mmCIF file of C-alpha atoms in Angstrom:
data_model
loop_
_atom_site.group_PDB
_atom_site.id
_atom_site.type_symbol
_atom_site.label_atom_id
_atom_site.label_comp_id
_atom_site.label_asym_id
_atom_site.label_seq_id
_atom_site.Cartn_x
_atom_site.Cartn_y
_atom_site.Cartn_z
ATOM 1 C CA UNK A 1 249.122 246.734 217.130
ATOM 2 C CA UNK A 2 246.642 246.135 220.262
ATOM 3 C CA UNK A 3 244.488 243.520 220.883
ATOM 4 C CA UNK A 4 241.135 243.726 219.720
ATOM 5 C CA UNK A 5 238.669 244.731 222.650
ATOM 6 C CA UNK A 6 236.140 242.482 223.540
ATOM 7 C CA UNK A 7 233.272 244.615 222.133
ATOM 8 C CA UNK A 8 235.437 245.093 218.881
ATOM 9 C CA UNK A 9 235.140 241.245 218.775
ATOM 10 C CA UNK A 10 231.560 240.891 219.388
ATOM 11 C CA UNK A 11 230.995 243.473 216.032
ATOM 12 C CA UNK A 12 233.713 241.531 214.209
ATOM 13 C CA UNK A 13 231.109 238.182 215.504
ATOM 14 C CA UNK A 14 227.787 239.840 214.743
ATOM 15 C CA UNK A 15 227.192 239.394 218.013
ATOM 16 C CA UNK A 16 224.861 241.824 219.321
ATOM 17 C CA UNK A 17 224.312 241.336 223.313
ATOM 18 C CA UNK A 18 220.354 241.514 224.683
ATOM 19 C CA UNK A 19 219.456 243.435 227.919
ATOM 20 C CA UNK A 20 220.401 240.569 230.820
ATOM 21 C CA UNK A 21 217.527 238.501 231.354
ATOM 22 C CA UNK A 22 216.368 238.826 235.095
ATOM 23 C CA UNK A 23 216.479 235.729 237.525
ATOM 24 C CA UNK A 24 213.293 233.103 237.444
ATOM 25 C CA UNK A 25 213.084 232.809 240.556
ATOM 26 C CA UNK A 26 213.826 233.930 243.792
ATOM 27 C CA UNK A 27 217.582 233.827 243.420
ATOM 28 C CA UNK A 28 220.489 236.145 242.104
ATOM 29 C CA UNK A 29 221.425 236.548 238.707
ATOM 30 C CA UNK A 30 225.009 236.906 239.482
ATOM 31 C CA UNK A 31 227.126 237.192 242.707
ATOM 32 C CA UNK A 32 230.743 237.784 242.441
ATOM 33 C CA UNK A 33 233.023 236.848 245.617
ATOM 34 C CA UNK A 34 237.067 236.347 245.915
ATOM 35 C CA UNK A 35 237.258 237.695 242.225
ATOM 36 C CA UNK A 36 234.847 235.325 240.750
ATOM 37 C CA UNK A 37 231.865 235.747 239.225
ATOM 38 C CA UNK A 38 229.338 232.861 239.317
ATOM 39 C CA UNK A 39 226.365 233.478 236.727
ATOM 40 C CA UNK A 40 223.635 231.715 237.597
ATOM 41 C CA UNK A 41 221.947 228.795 234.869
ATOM 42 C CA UNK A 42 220.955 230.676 231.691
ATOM 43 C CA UNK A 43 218.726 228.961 229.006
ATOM 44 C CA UNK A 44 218.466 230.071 225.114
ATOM 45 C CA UNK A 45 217.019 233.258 224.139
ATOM 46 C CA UNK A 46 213.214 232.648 222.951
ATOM 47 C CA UNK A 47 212.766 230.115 225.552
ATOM 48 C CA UNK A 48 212.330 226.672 223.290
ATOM 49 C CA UNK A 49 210.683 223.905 224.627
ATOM 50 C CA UNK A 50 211.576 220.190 224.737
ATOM 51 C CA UNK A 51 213.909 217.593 224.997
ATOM 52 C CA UNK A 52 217.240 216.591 223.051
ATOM 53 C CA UNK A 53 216.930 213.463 221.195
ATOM 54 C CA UNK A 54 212.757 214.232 220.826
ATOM 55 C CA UNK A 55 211.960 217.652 219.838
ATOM 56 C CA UNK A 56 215.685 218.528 218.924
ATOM 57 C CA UNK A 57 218.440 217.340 217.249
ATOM 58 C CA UNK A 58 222.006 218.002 218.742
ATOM 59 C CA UNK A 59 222.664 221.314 215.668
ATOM 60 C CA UNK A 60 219.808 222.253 217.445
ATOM 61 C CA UNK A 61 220.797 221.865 220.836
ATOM 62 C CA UNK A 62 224.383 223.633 219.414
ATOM 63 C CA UNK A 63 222.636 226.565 218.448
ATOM 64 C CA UNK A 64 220.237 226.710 222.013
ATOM 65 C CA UNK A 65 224.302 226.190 223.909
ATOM 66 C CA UNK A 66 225.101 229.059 222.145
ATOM 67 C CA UNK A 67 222.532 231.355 222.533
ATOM 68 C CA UNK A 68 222.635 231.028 226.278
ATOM 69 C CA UNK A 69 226.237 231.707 226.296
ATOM 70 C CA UNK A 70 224.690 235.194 224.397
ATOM 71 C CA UNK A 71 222.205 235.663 227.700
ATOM 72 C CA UNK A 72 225.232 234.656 230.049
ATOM 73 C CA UNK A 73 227.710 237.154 228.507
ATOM 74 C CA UNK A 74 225.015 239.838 229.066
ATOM 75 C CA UNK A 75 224.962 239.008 232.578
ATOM 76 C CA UNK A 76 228.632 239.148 232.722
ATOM 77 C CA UNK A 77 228.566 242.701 231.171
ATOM 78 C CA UNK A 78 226.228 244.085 233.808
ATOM 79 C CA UNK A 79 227.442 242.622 236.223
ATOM 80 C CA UNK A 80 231.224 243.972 235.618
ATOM 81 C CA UNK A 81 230.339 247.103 233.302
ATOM 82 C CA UNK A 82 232.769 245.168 230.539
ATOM 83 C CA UNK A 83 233.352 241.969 229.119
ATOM 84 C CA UNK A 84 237.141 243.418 229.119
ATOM 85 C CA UNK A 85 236.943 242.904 232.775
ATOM 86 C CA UNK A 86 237.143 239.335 232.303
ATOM 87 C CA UNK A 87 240.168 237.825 233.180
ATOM 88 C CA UNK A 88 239.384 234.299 232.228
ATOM 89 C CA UNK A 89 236.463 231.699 231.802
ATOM 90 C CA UNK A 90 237.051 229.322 234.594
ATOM 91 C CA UNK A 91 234.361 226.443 233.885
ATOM 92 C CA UNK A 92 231.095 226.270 232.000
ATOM 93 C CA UNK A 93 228.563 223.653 233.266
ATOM 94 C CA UNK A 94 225.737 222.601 230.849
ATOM 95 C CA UNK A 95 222.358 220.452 231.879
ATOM 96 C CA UNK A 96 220.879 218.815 229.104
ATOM 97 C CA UNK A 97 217.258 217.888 228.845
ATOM 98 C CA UNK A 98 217.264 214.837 226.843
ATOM 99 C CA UNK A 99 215.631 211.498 226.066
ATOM 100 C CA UNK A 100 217.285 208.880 228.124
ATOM 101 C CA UNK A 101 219.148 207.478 224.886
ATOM 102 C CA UNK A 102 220.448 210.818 224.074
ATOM 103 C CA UNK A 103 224.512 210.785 223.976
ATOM 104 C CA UNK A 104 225.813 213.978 222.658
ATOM 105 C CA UNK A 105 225.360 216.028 225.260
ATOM 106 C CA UNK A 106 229.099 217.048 224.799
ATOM 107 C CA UNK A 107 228.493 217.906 221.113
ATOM 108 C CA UNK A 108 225.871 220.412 221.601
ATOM 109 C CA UNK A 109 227.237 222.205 224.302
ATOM 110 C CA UNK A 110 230.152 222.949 222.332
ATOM 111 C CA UNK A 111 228.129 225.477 221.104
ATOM 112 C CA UNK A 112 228.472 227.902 224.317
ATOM 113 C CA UNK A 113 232.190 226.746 224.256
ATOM 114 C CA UNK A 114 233.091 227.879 220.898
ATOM 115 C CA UNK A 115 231.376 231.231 221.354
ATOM 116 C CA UNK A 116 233.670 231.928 224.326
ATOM 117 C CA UNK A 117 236.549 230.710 222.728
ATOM 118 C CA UNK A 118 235.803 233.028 219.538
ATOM 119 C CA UNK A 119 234.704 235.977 222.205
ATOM 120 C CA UNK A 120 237.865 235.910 224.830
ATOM 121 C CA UNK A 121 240.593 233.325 222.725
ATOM 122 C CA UNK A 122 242.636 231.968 225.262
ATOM 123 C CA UNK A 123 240.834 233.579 227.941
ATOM 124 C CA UNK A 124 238.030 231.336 226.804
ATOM 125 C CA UNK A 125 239.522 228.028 227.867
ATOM 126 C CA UNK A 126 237.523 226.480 230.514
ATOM 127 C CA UNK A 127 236.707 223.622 232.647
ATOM 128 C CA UNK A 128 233.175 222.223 231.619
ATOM 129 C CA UNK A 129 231.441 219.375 232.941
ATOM 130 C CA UNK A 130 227.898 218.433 231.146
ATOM 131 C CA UNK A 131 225.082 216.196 232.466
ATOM 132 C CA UNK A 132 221.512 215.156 231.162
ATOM 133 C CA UNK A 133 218.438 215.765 232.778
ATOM 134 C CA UNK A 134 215.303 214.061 232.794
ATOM 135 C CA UNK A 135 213.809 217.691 233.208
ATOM 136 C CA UNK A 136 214.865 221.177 233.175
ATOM 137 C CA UNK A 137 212.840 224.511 234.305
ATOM 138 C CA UNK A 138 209.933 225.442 231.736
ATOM 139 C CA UNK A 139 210.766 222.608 229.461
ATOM 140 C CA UNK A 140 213.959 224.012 228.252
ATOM 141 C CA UNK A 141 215.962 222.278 226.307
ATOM 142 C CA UNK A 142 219.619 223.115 227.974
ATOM 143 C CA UNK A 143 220.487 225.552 230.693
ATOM 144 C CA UNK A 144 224.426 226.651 231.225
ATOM 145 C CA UNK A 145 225.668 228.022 234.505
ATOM 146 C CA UNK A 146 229.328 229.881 234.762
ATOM 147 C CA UNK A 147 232.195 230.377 236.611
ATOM 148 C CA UNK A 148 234.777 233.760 235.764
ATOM 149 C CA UNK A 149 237.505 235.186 237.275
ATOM 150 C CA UNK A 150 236.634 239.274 236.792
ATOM 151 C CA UNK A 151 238.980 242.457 237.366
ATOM 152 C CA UNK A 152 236.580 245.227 239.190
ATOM 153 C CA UNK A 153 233.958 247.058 237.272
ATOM 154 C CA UNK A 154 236.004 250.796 236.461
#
């Protein structure tokens, strides 16, 4: 029996991927060079406002990881026609806006990991670094930028 395809996966998830959201400012959403494709930051769908540790509780900030893995893997798909073009997730980086006595910053970005995990399985295992911010663009509460290694769009 073959593996699953990616899309298969994302049904078998519930997973249903927006339109990718376009760049904030005057920057590209993607650019893909040597066989990698860098995406740039992504926040949450529905743009929430505030800090970790304030406004938000870490299952909060879990749920805002993960739905800005959703807006990065619909940057991914336009940007190589199929998420079965990725060869790998090389490293996830996650910024964290946060009071200064916030310390789970690990916890809630888990989030975005776990959805790639469940999306590409071993494919999914990455690098990931995480830091907190004192701010982040429009008040959001966590922004992720990525790193994969991509097979040309067919």
């Amino acid at each position: 029996m073959s593996e699953p395809t990616i899309s298969q996966r994302l049904r078998e998830l519930g997973i249903v991927l927006p339109a990718a959201s376009e760049p904030a400012a005057r920057y590209a959403n993607y650019v893909i060079a040597n066989g990698l494709l860098f995406v740039s930051g992504k926040g949450p769908s529905g743009h929430p406002k505030g800090k970790l540790g304030h406004a938000f509780t870490t299952e909060d900030g879990y749920r805002f990881a993960r739905l800005a893995g959703i807006e990065t893997l619909a940057v991914v798909q336009s940007a190589v026609g199929s998420l079965d073009n990725v060869k790998r997730v090389v490293k996830v980086q996650g910024f964290v806006n946060a009071v200064p006595e916030f310390e789970e910053h690990h916890k809630l970005l888990n989030g975005c990991s776990d959805l790639l995990l469940d999306v590409f399985g071993d494919k999914g295992v990455h690098a990931r670094p995480v830091l907190g911010a004192v701010s982040l663009r429009d008040n959001l509460p966590v922004i992720i930028d990525s790193i994969f290694e991509v097979a040309a769009a067919e």
